[in-house]
C-alpha positions as a Markdown table, in Angstrom:
| # | Residue | x | y | z |
|---|---|---|---|---|
| 1 | Unk | 5.7 | -7.0 | 15.7 |
| 2 | Unk | 4.2 | -8.7 | 13.4 |
| 3 | Unk | 0.0 | -9.8 | 13.2 |
| 4 | Unk | -0.9 | -11.6 | 16.9 |
| 5 | Unk | -3.4 | -13.3 | 16.8 |
| 6 | Unk | -3.6 | -14.1 | 20.5 |
| 7 | Unk | -4.6 | -18.4 | 20.7 |
| 8 | Unk | -7.1 | -16.6 | 23.9 |
| 9 | Unk | -8.7 | -16.2 | 20.7 |
| 10 | Unk | -10.1 | -19.2 | 20.9 |
| 11 | Unk | -11.0 | -19.9 | 24.1 |
| 12 | Unk | -12.3 | -16.1 | 24.0 |
| 13 | Unk | -14.8 | -17.7 | 22.1 |
| 14 | Unk | -15.6 | -21.0 | 23.6 |
| 15 | Unk | -13.4 | -22.8 | 21.1 |
| 16 | Unk | -13.8 | -22.8 | 17.1 |
| 17 | Unk | -16.4 | -25.5 | 16.8 |
| 18 | Unk | -18.6 | -23.2 | 19.1 |
| 19 | Unk | -17.4 | -19.9 | 17.2 |
| 20 | Unk | -18.1 | -21.2 | 13.8 |
| 21 | Unk | -21.8 | -22.5 | 15.3 |
| 22 | Unk | -22.1 | -18.8 | 16.5 |
| 23 | Unk | -21.4 | -16.9 | 13.2 |
| 24 | Unk | -23.7 | -18.9 | 10.8 |
| 25 | Unk | -26.1 | -18.6 | 12.8 |
| 26 | Unk | -26.8 | -15.3 | 13.2 |
| 27 | Unk | -24.6 | -13.1 | 9.5 |
| 28 | Unk | -25.4 | -16.3 | 7.1 |
| 29 | Unk | -25.3 | -20.6 | 7.3 |
| 30 | Unk | -21.4 | -20.5 | 4.3 |
| 31 | Unk | -18.9 | -18.8 | 7.3 |
| 32 | Unk | -16.7 | -16.6 | 4.8 |
| 33 | Unk | -12.5 | -17.8 | 4.8 |
| 34 | Unk | -10.7 | -15.3 | 7.3 |
| 35 | Unk | -9.4 | -12.6 | 6.0 |
| 36 | Unk | -6.8 | -12.5 | 9.3 |
| 37 | Unk | -6.0 | -16.0 | 8.6 |
| 38 | Unk | -5.0 | -15.8 | 4.8 |
| 39 | Unk | -3.0 | -12.4 | 5.3 |
| 40 | Unk | -1.8 | -14.5 | 9.0 |
| 41 | Unk | -0.5 | -17.4 | 6.8 |
| 42 | Unk | 1.6 | -15.0 | 4.9 |
| 43 | Unk | 3.1 | -13.3 | 8.2 |
| 44 | Unk | 0.9 | -10.1 | 7.1 |
| 45 | Unk | -2.4 | -8.5 | 9.3 |
| 46 | Unk | -5.3 | -7.8 | 8.0 |
| 47 | Unk | -8.2 | -5.6 | 10.5 |
| 48 | Unk | -10.7 | -3.1 | 11.1 |
| 49 | Unk | -11.4 | 0.5 | 13.0 |
| 50 | Unk | -14.2 | -0.3 | 16.2 |
| 51 | Unk | -15.9 | 1.6 | 17.9 |
| 52 | Unk | -19.1 | 0.9 | 20.5 |
| 53 | Unk | -21.1 | -0.4 | 17.9 |
| 54 | Unk | -18.2 | -3.8 | 18.0 |
| 55 | Unk | -19.5 | -4.2 | 22.4 |
| 56 | Unk | -23.1 | -3.0 | 21.4 |
| 57 | Unk | -24.0 | -5.7 | 18.9 |
| 58 | Unk | -22.8 | -9.0 | 18.6 |
| 59 | Unk | -23.5 | -9.4 | 14.8 |
| 60 | Unk | -20.8 | -6.9 | 14.2 |
| 61 | Unk | -18.5 | -8.4 | 17.3 |
| 62 | Unk | -18.8 | -11.5 | 16.2 |
| 63 | Unk | -18.0 | -10.4 | 12.6 |
| 64 | Unk | -14.8 | -8.8 | 13.6 |
| 65 | Unk | -13.7 | -11.8 | 15.7 |
| 66 | Unk | -13.7 | -13.1 | 12.2 |
| 67 | Unk | -12.7 | -11.5 | 9.8 |
| 68 | Unk | -10.1 | -8.9 | 11.9 |
| 69 | Unk | -6.0 | -10.0 | 13.8 |
| 70 | Unk | -5.9 | -6.6 | 14.5 |
| 71 | Unk | -8.2 | -4.0 | 16.0 |
| 72 | Unk | -7.7 | 0.1 | 15.8 |
| 73 | Unk | -9.5 | 2.3 | 17.9 |
| 74 | Unk | -12.0 | 4.9 | 16.1 |
| 75 | Unk | -13.1 | 8.0 | 18.4 |
| 76 | Unk | -13.1 | 7.5 | 21.6 |
| 77 | Unk | -9.0 | 7.3 | 21.6 |
| 78 | Unk | -9.3 | 10.7 | 20.9 |
| 79 | Unk | -7.9 | 14.3 | 22.8 |
| 80 | Unk | -11.5 | 16.1 | 22.3 |
| 81 | Unk | -13.1 | 12.7 | 23.7 |
| 82 | Unk | -11.0 | 12.0 | 26.4 |
| 83 | Unk | -10.5 | 15.3 | 27.4 |
| 84 | Unk | -13.9 | 17.1 | 26.6 |
| 85 | Unk | -13.0 | 19.6 | 29.0 |
| 86 | Unk | -9.9 | 20.7 | 31.0 |
| 87 | Unk | -11.3 | 18.9 | 34.6 |
| 88 | Unk | -12.1 | 15.7 | 33.0 |
| 89 | Unk | -10.4 | 13.2 | 31.4 |
| 90 | Unk | -12.6 | 10.1 | 31.2 |
| 91 | Unk | -11.6 | 5.9 | 30.0 |
| 92 | Unk | -14.4 | 4.7 | 30.1 |
| 93 | Unk | -15.5 | 4.2 | 26.5 |
| 94 | Unk | -11.8 | 4.1 | 25.4 |
| 95 | Unk | -11.5 | 1.5 | 28.1 |
| 96 | Unk | -14.3 | -0.6 | 27.6 |
| 97 | Unk | -12.6 | -0.8 | 23.9 |
| 98 | Unk | -8.9 | -2.5 | 24.6 |
| 99 | Unk | -11.1 | -4.5 | 27.6 |
| 100 | Unk | -13.1 | -5.6 | 24.2 |
| 101 | Unk | -9.7 | -6.2 | 21.9 |
| 102 | Unk | -8.5 | -8.2 | 25.0 |
| 103 | Unk | -10.8 | -11.4 | 26.2 |
| 104 | Unk | -11.2 | -11.3 | 21.8 |
| 105 | Unk | -8.1 | -12.2 | 22.3 |
| 106 | Unk | -7.3 | -9.6 | 18.6 |
| 107 | Unk | -4.4 | -6.8 | 19.1 |
| 108 | Unk | -5.8 | -2.7 | 19.7 |
| 109 | Unk | -4.2 | -0.1 | 17.5 |
| 110 | Unk | -4.3 | 3.5 | 20.0 |
| 111 | Unk | -5.3 | 6.0 | 17.7 |
| 112 | Unk | -4.3 | 8.9 | 17.8 |
| 113 | Unk | -2.5 | 11.0 | 20.4 |
| 114 | Unk | -1.7 | 13.7 | 18.1 |
| 115 | Unk | -3.8 | 16.1 | 15.6 |
| 116 | Unk | -4.0 | 19.4 | 15.3 |
| 117 | Unk | -8.2 | 18.8 | 14.5 |
| 118 | Unk | -10.8 | 17.2 | 16.6 |
| 119 | Unk | -9.9 | 19.3 | 19.4 |
| 120 | Unk | -12.2 | 20.2 | 22.3 |
| 121 | Unk | -12.8 | 23.9 | 22.8 |
| 122 | Unk | -10.8 | 24.7 | 25.7 |
| 123 | Unk | -7.4 | 23.0 | 24.1 |
| 124 | Unk | -7.9 | 25.8 | 21.1 |
| 125 | Unk | -7.3 | 28.8 | 23.7 |
| 126 | Unk | -4.5 | 27.4 | 25.4 |
| 127 | Unk | -0.9 | 29.4 | 25.6 |
| 128 | Unk | 2.1 | 27.5 | 24.0 |
| 129 | Unk | 3.6 | 27.0 | 26.4 |
| 130 | Unk | 0.3 | 25.4 | 27.9 |
| 131 | Unk | 0.1 | 23.2 | 24.4 |
| 132 | Unk | 3.4 | 22.1 | 24.7 |
| 133 | Unk | 2.7 | 20.7 | 28.4 |
| 134 | Unk | -1.2 | 19.4 | 27.9 |
| 135 | Unk | 1.0 | 17.7 | 24.4 |
| 136 | Unk | 2.9 | 15.6 | 26.6 |
| 137 | Unk | 0.4 | 15.0 | 29.5 |
| 138 | Unk | -2.1 | 13.5 | 27.4 |
| 139 | Unk | 0.8 | 11.6 | 25.7 |
| 140 | Unk | 2.2 | 10.5 | 29.1 |
| 141 | Unk | -1.1 | 9.0 | 31.0 |
| 142 | Unk | -3.1 | 7.6 | 28.5 |
| 143 | Unk | -0.1 | 6.0 | 26.4 |
| 144 | Unk | 1.4 | 5.3 | 30.0 |
| 145 | Unk | -1.9 | 3.5 | 31.5 |
| 146 | Unk | -2.5 | 2.0 | 28.1 |
| 147 | Unk | 0.8 | 0.9 | 28.4 |
| 148 | Unk | 2.1 | -3.0 | 27.9 |
| 149 | Unk | -1.8 | -3.3 | 25.7 |
| 150 | Unk | -1.9 | -2.2 | 21.8 |
| 151 | Unk | -0.7 | -3.0 | 18.9 |
| 152 | Unk | 1.1 | 0.3 | 18.4 |
| 153 | Unk | 0.1 | 4.0 | 18.1 |
| 154 | Unk | -0.8 | 6.1 | 15.6 |
| 155 | Unk | 1.5 | 9.4 | 17.4 |
| 156 | Unk | 0.7 | 11.4 | 15.2 |
| 157 | Unk | -1.9 | 11.8 | 13.0 |
| 158 | Unk | -2.1 | 13.8 | 10.0 |
| 159 | Unk | 0.8 | 16.2 | 10.1 |
| 160 | Unk | 0.2 | 17.5 | 7.1 |
| 161 | Unk | -2.2 | 20.3 | 5.5 |
| 162 | Unk | -0.5 | 22.5 | 2.1 |
| 163 | Unk | -2.9 | 24.6 | 1.5 |
| 164 | Unk | -2.3 | 26.3 | 5.3 |
| 165 | Unk | 0.1 | 27.2 | 3.6 |
| 166 | Unk | 2.7 | 26.7 | 6.5 |
| 167 | Unk | 7.0 | 26.8 | 5.4 |
| 168 | Unk | 7.2 | 22.3 | 4.2 |
| 169 | Unk | 3.2 | 21.8 | 3.6 |
| 170 | Unk | 2.4 | 21.3 | 7.6 |
| 171 | Unk | -1.0 | 21.2 | 9.3 |
| 172 | Unk | -1.6 | 24.5 | 11.4 |
| 173 | Unk | -2.7 | 23.9 | 14.5 |
| 174 | Unk | -3.1 | 24.5 | 18.5 |
| 175 | Unk | 0.2 | 22.0 | 18.9 |
| 176 | Unk | 2.5 | 22.7 | 15.4 |
| 177 | Unk | 1.3 | 26.6 | 16.6 |
| 178 | Unk | 3.1 | 26.6 | 19.7 |
| 179 | Unk | 5.9 | 24.3 | 18.7 |
| 180 | Unk | 7.2 | 24.2 | 14.5 |
| 181 | Unk | 7.8 | 20.7 | 13.3 |
| 182 | Unk | 9.1 | 19.9 | 15.9 |
| 183 | Unk | 6.3 | 18.9 | 18.0 |
| 184 | Unk | 6.0 | 16.4 | 16.1 |
| 185 | Unk | 10.0 | 14.5 | 17.5 |
| 186 | Unk | 8.9 | 15.6 | 20.9 |
| 187 | Unk | 4.9 | 13.5 | 20.8 |
| 188 | Unk | 7.5 | 10.3 | 19.5 |
| 189 | Unk | 9.7 | 10.5 | 22.4 |
| 190 | Unk | 7.1 | 11.0 | 24.9 |
| 191 | Unk | 5.4 | 8.2 | 24.2 |
| 192 | Unk | 8.8 | 5.7 | 23.3 |
| 193 | Unk | 9.3 | 7.7 | 26.9 |
| 194 | Unk | 4.9 | 6.1 | 27.9 |
| 195 | Unk | 4.8 | 2.7 | 26.1 |
| 196 | Unk | 8.4 | 1.4 | 25.0 |
| 197 | Unk | 6.6 | -1.6 | 24.3 |
| 198 | Unk | 4.4 | -0.4 | 21.1 |
| 199 | Unk | 5.0 | 0.2 | 18.2 |
| 200 | Unk | 5.4 | 3.6 | 16.6 |
| 201 | Unk | 3.3 | 5.2 | 14.0 |
| 202 | Unk | 3.1 | 8.3 | 11.5 |
| 203 | Unk | -0.5 | 8.5 | 10.5 |
| 204 | Unk | -1.3 | 10.6 | 6.6 |
| 205 | Unk | -3.6 | 10.7 | 4.1 |
| 206 | Unk | -4.3 | 11.1 | 0.9 |
| 207 | Unk | -1.0 | 9.8 | -0.9 |
| 208 | Unk | -2.4 | 7.7 | -3.3 |
| 209 | Unk | -3.5 | 11.1 | -4.9 |
| 210 | Unk | -1.7 | 12.9 | -7.7 |
| 211 | Unk | -2.1 | 16.0 | -7.6 |
| 212 | Unk | 0.1 | 19.4 | -6.0 |
| 213 | Unk | -1.0 | 18.6 | -2.7 |
| 214 | Unk | -0.5 | 16.0 | -2.3 |
| 215 | Unk | 2.8 | 15.8 | -3.5 |
| 216 | Unk | 3.5 | 18.2 | -1.6 |
| 217 | Unk | 2.3 | 15.7 | 1.7 |
| 218 | Unk | 4.5 | 13.2 | 0.0 |
| 219 | Unk | 7.8 | 15.1 | 0.5 |
| 220 | Unk | 6.7 | 16.1 | 3.5 |
| 221 | Unk | 6.2 | 12.2 | 4.8 |
| 222 | Unk | 9.9 | 11.6 | 3.0 |
| 223 | Unk | 12.3 | 14.0 | 4.8 |
| 224 | Unk | 9.7 | 13.8 | 8.3 |
| 225 | Unk | 11.1 | 10.7 | 8.9 |
| 226 | Unk | 14.3 | 10.4 | 7.5 |
| 227 | Unk | 14.6 | 13.8 | 9.8 |
| 228 | Unk | 13.8 | 11.8 | 13.5 |
| 229 | Unk | 15.6 | 8.2 | 12.4 |
| 230 | Unk | 18.3 | 11.6 | 11.7 |
| 231 | Unk | 17.7 | 12.6 | 15.6 |
| 232 | Unk | 17.7 | 9.4 | 16.8 |
| 233 | Unk | 13.9 | 10.0 | 17.2 |
| 234 | Unk | 12.0 | 5.9 | 17.5 |
| 235 | Unk | 9.9 | 5.9 | 14.6 |
| 236 | Unk | 8.6 | 2.5 | 14.1 |
| 237 | Unk | 5.5 | 2.7 | 11.5 |
| 238 | Unk | 4.0 | 5.0 | 8.6 |
| 239 | Unk | 0.8 | 4.9 | 8.2 |
| 240 | Unk | -1.1 | 5.7 | 5.1 |
| 241 | Unk | -5.1 | 5.8 | 5.9 |
| 242 | Unk | -6.0 | 5.3 | 1.7 |
| 243 | Unk | -9.1 | 6.4 | 1.9 |
| 244 | Unk | -9.5 | 5.8 | -1.8 |
| 245 | Unk | -12.0 | 8.5 | -3.8 |
| 246 | Unk | -12.5 | 7.0 | -7.7 |
| 247 | Unk | -11.7 | 9.0 | -10.1 |
| 248 | Unk | -8.3 | 11.1 | -12.4 |
| 249 | Unk | -6.3 | 11.8 | -9.1 |
| 250 | Unk | -6.6 | 8.2 | -8.2 |
| 251 | Unk | -3.0 | 6.7 | -9.3 |
| 252 | Unk | -2.0 | 2.7 | -6.6 |
| 253 | Unk | 1.2 | 4.1 | -9.4 |
| 254 | Unk | 1.6 | 6.7 | -7.6 |
| 255 | Unk | 1.9 | 5.4 | -4.6 |
| 256 | Unk | 3.5 | 1.8 | -5.2 |
| 257 | Unk | 6.1 | 4.1 | -6.3 |
| 258 | Unk | 5.9 | 6.6 | -2.7 |
| 259 | Unk | 6.0 | 2.7 | -0.4 |
| 260 | Unk | 9.3 | 2.4 | -2.5 |
| 261 | Unk | 11.0 | 5.6 | -1.3 |
| 262 | Unk | 10.1 | 4.2 | 2.1 |
| 263 | Unk | 11.5 | 0.9 | 1.5 |
| 264 | Unk | 14.2 | 3.5 | 2.8 |
| 265 | Unk | 14.2 | 3.7 | 5.7 |
| 266 | Unk | 14.2 | 0.8 | 8.4 |
| 267 | Unk | 10.2 | 1.6 | 8.6 |
| 268 | Unk | 6.9 | -0.5 | 8.5 |
| 269 | Unk | 4.5 | 0.8 | 6.0 |
| 270 | Unk | 0.5 | 0.4 | 7.4 |
| 271 | Unk | -2.8 | 1.0 | 5.7 |
| 272 | Unk | -4.7 | 2.4 | 7.9 |
| 273 | Unk | -8.1 | 3.4 | 6.7 |
| 274 | Unk | -8.7 | 1.6 | 4.0 |
| 275 | Unk | -11.9 | 2.3 | 2.3 |
| 276 | Unk | -14.2 | 4.1 | -0.6 |
| 277 | Unk | -15.6 | 6.6 | -0.7 |
| 278 | Unk | -18.5 | 5.6 | -3.7 |
| 279 | Unk | -20.6 | 8.2 | -3.9 |
| 280 | Unk | -21.0 | 9.4 | -7.5 |
| 281 | Unk | -20.3 | 5.4 | -8.8 |
| 282 | Unk | -24.0 | 4.8 | -7.3 |
| 283 | Unk | -24.9 | 7.6 | -9.9 |
| 284 | Unk | -23.0 | 7.1 | -13.4 |
| 285 | Unk | -22.3 | 3.3 | -12.8 |
| 286 | Unk | -24.6 | 0.6 | -13.8 |
| 287 | Unk | -22.7 | -2.0 | -11.0 |
| 288 | Unk | -21.0 | -0.1 | -8.7 |
| 289 | Unk | -20.1 | -3.0 | -6.1 |
| 290 | Unk | -18.3 | -5.1 | -9.2 |
| 291 | Unk | -16.3 | -1.4 | -9.5 |
| 292 | Unk | -15.7 | -0.4 | -6.5 |
| 293 | Unk | -14.0 | -5.3 | -5.7 |
| 294 | Unk | -12.2 | -4.6 | -8.7 |
| 295 | Unk | -10.7 | -1.6 | -6.9 |
| 296 | Unk | -10.1 | -3.5 | -3.6 |
| 297 | Unk | -8.1 | -6.4 | -5.3 |
| 298 | Unk | -6.1 | -3.7 | -7.5 |
| 299 | Unk | -4.9 | -1.6 | -3.9 |
| 300 | Unk | -5.0 | -5.0 | -2.0 |
| 301 | Unk | -2.2 | -7.1 | -4.8 |
| 302 | Unk | -0.7 | -3.0 | -5.7 |
| 303 | Unk | 0.4 | -2.7 | -1.8 |
| 304 | Unk | 1.1 | -6.4 | -1.0 |
| 305 | Unk | 3.3 | -6.5 | -3.9 |
| 306 | Unk | 5.9 | -4.5 | -1.1 |
| 307 | Unk | 7.5 | -6.2 | 1.9 |
| 308 | Unk | 7.3 | -3.0 | 3.6 |
| 309 | Unk | 4.1 | -3.4 | 4.2 |
| 310 | Unk | 3.0 | -4.8 | 6.8 |
| 311 | Unk | -0.6 | -4.5 | 7.7 |
| 312 | Unk | -3.8 | -4.1 | 6.2 |
| 313 | Unk | -6.7 | -2.0 | 7.6 |
| 314 | Unk | -9.8 | -1.0 | 6.6 |
| 315 | Unk | -12.2 | 2.1 | 8.6 |
| 316 | Unk | -14.7 | -0.2 | 10.3 |
| 317 | Unk | -15.7 | -3.8 | 8.1 |
| 318 | Unk | -19.5 | -3.3 | 7.3 |
| 319 | Unk | -21.4 | -0.8 | 5.3 |
| 320 | Unk | -23.3 | -0.3 | 8.3 |
| 321 | Unk | -20.7 | 1.2 | 10.7 |
| 322 | Unk | -19.0 | 3.1 | 8.1 |
| 323 | Unk | -18.2 | 7.2 | 8.9 |
| 324 | Unk | -19.1 | 7.8 | 5.0 |
| 325 | Unk | -22.3 | 6.9 | 5.2 |
| 326 | Unk | -25.0 | 8.4 | 6.2 |
| 327 | Unk | -28.4 | 7.1 | 7.6 |
| 328 | Unk | -30.7 | 6.0 | 3.5 |
| 329 | Unk | -27.5 | 6.7 | 1.8 |
| 330 | Unk | -26.6 | 3.6 | -0.7 |
| 331 | Unk | -23.2 | 3.8 | -0.5 |
| 332 | Unk | -21.2 | 0.6 | -0.8 |
| 333 | Unk | -17.9 | 2.0 | 0.8 |
| 334 | Unk | -16.6 | -1.9 | 3.2 |
| 335 | Unk | -16.2 | -5.6 | 2.2 |
| 336 | Unk | -19.2 | -6.0 | 3.8 |
| 337 | Unk | -22.8 | -4.9 | 3.8 |
| 338 | Unk | -25.1 | -3.0 | 6.4 |
| 339 | Unk | -26.1 | -6.4 | 6.8 |
| 340 | Unk | -22.9 | -8.3 | 7.0 |
| 341 | Unk | -22.6 | -10.5 | 4.5 |
| 342 | Unk | -20.0 | -9.9 | 1.4 |
| 343 | Unk | -19.7 | -7.4 | -0.9 |
| 344 | Unk | -17.4 | -7.9 | -3.9 |
| 345 | Unk | -14.5 | -6.0 | -2.2 |
| 346 | Unk | -14.1 | -9.2 | 0.0 |
| 347 | Unk | -14.1 | -11.3 | -2.7 |
| 348 | Unk | -11.3 | -9.0 | -4.4 |
| 349 | Unk | -8.8 | -9.1 | -0.7 |
| 350 | Unk | -9.3 | -12.7 | -0.4 |
| 351 | Unk | -8.5 | -13.3 | -3.8 |
| 352 | Unk | -5.7 | -11.1 | -3.7 |
| 353 | Unk | -4.7 | -12.1 | -0.5 |
| 354 | Unk | -4.6 | -15.7 | -1.8 |
| 355 | Unk | -2.7 | -14.8 | -4.7 |
| 356 | Unk | 0.4 | -13.2 | -2.4 |
| 357 | Unk | 3.6 | -15.7 | -2.7 |
């Protein structure tokens, strides 16, 4: 499945002429070229994570709809938000996000079905038998509820954390502690059964860094993809988060080599959570915006040189809603600033996308 860009989007927005007038009235006199339109012409996807602010801020909703050909849920499809108590399964916010994407005609990625972090207190005390039951029940109920409506699922998120000192570099937590590494294949099988049409993704961080920890994460990802495929378990994509932290450990050449290694497998590569952690730059550089923009451009050119990279998605689109932006902070980690105006990062992405042959 490529970047589905439904014709319903234009009708949902009242037609392109009306849409452009509305956007111009809200976010400035000039309309920036849609990032998703540029990549769509090349058979690729651009997108952003979304959460409740997309429903509550009309200006932001317009920006997202204009530039995104795919959305990813940010917070409100995670286990802890859906199941804050053992006797509660609250779909209200998740349903609202699914409906928002459907009305915009933009496919939605579900993040995330299984993660060893971010769990409510009641889940942390589960026995091994109870943990296996709740993991499979959660996948069946949540993926089943939205079956046929999702572009893809991040089935398992961040399975590796070498600092936990487990053999293979795995991240400890309720699911891993109960089932060992086998919880990953078990989760993918359950997701494939619950939502057969959605693409199934294994999502991970750290892969753009040149550190001993990141080396183990990359090794673990390659091993896991091979094991899943050898066992006949369906996996369609590997998600690379890419929260870029400028400094000596950030190595785009290392990332590029890893994407080449992934091309050994019949899976796509998704860049799932792109932003730039630029806090230190604001204290040391005279022109940090230009530096961030240049990094976005170099990153995009690096990853899009690979045929297996099919999607680039930012972690939110405007600085106003960035998860790393604290109130009063001067950081600008995303392509659009807190007033929905383009940062140098937008122009760098645009130019890199336009240069694809």
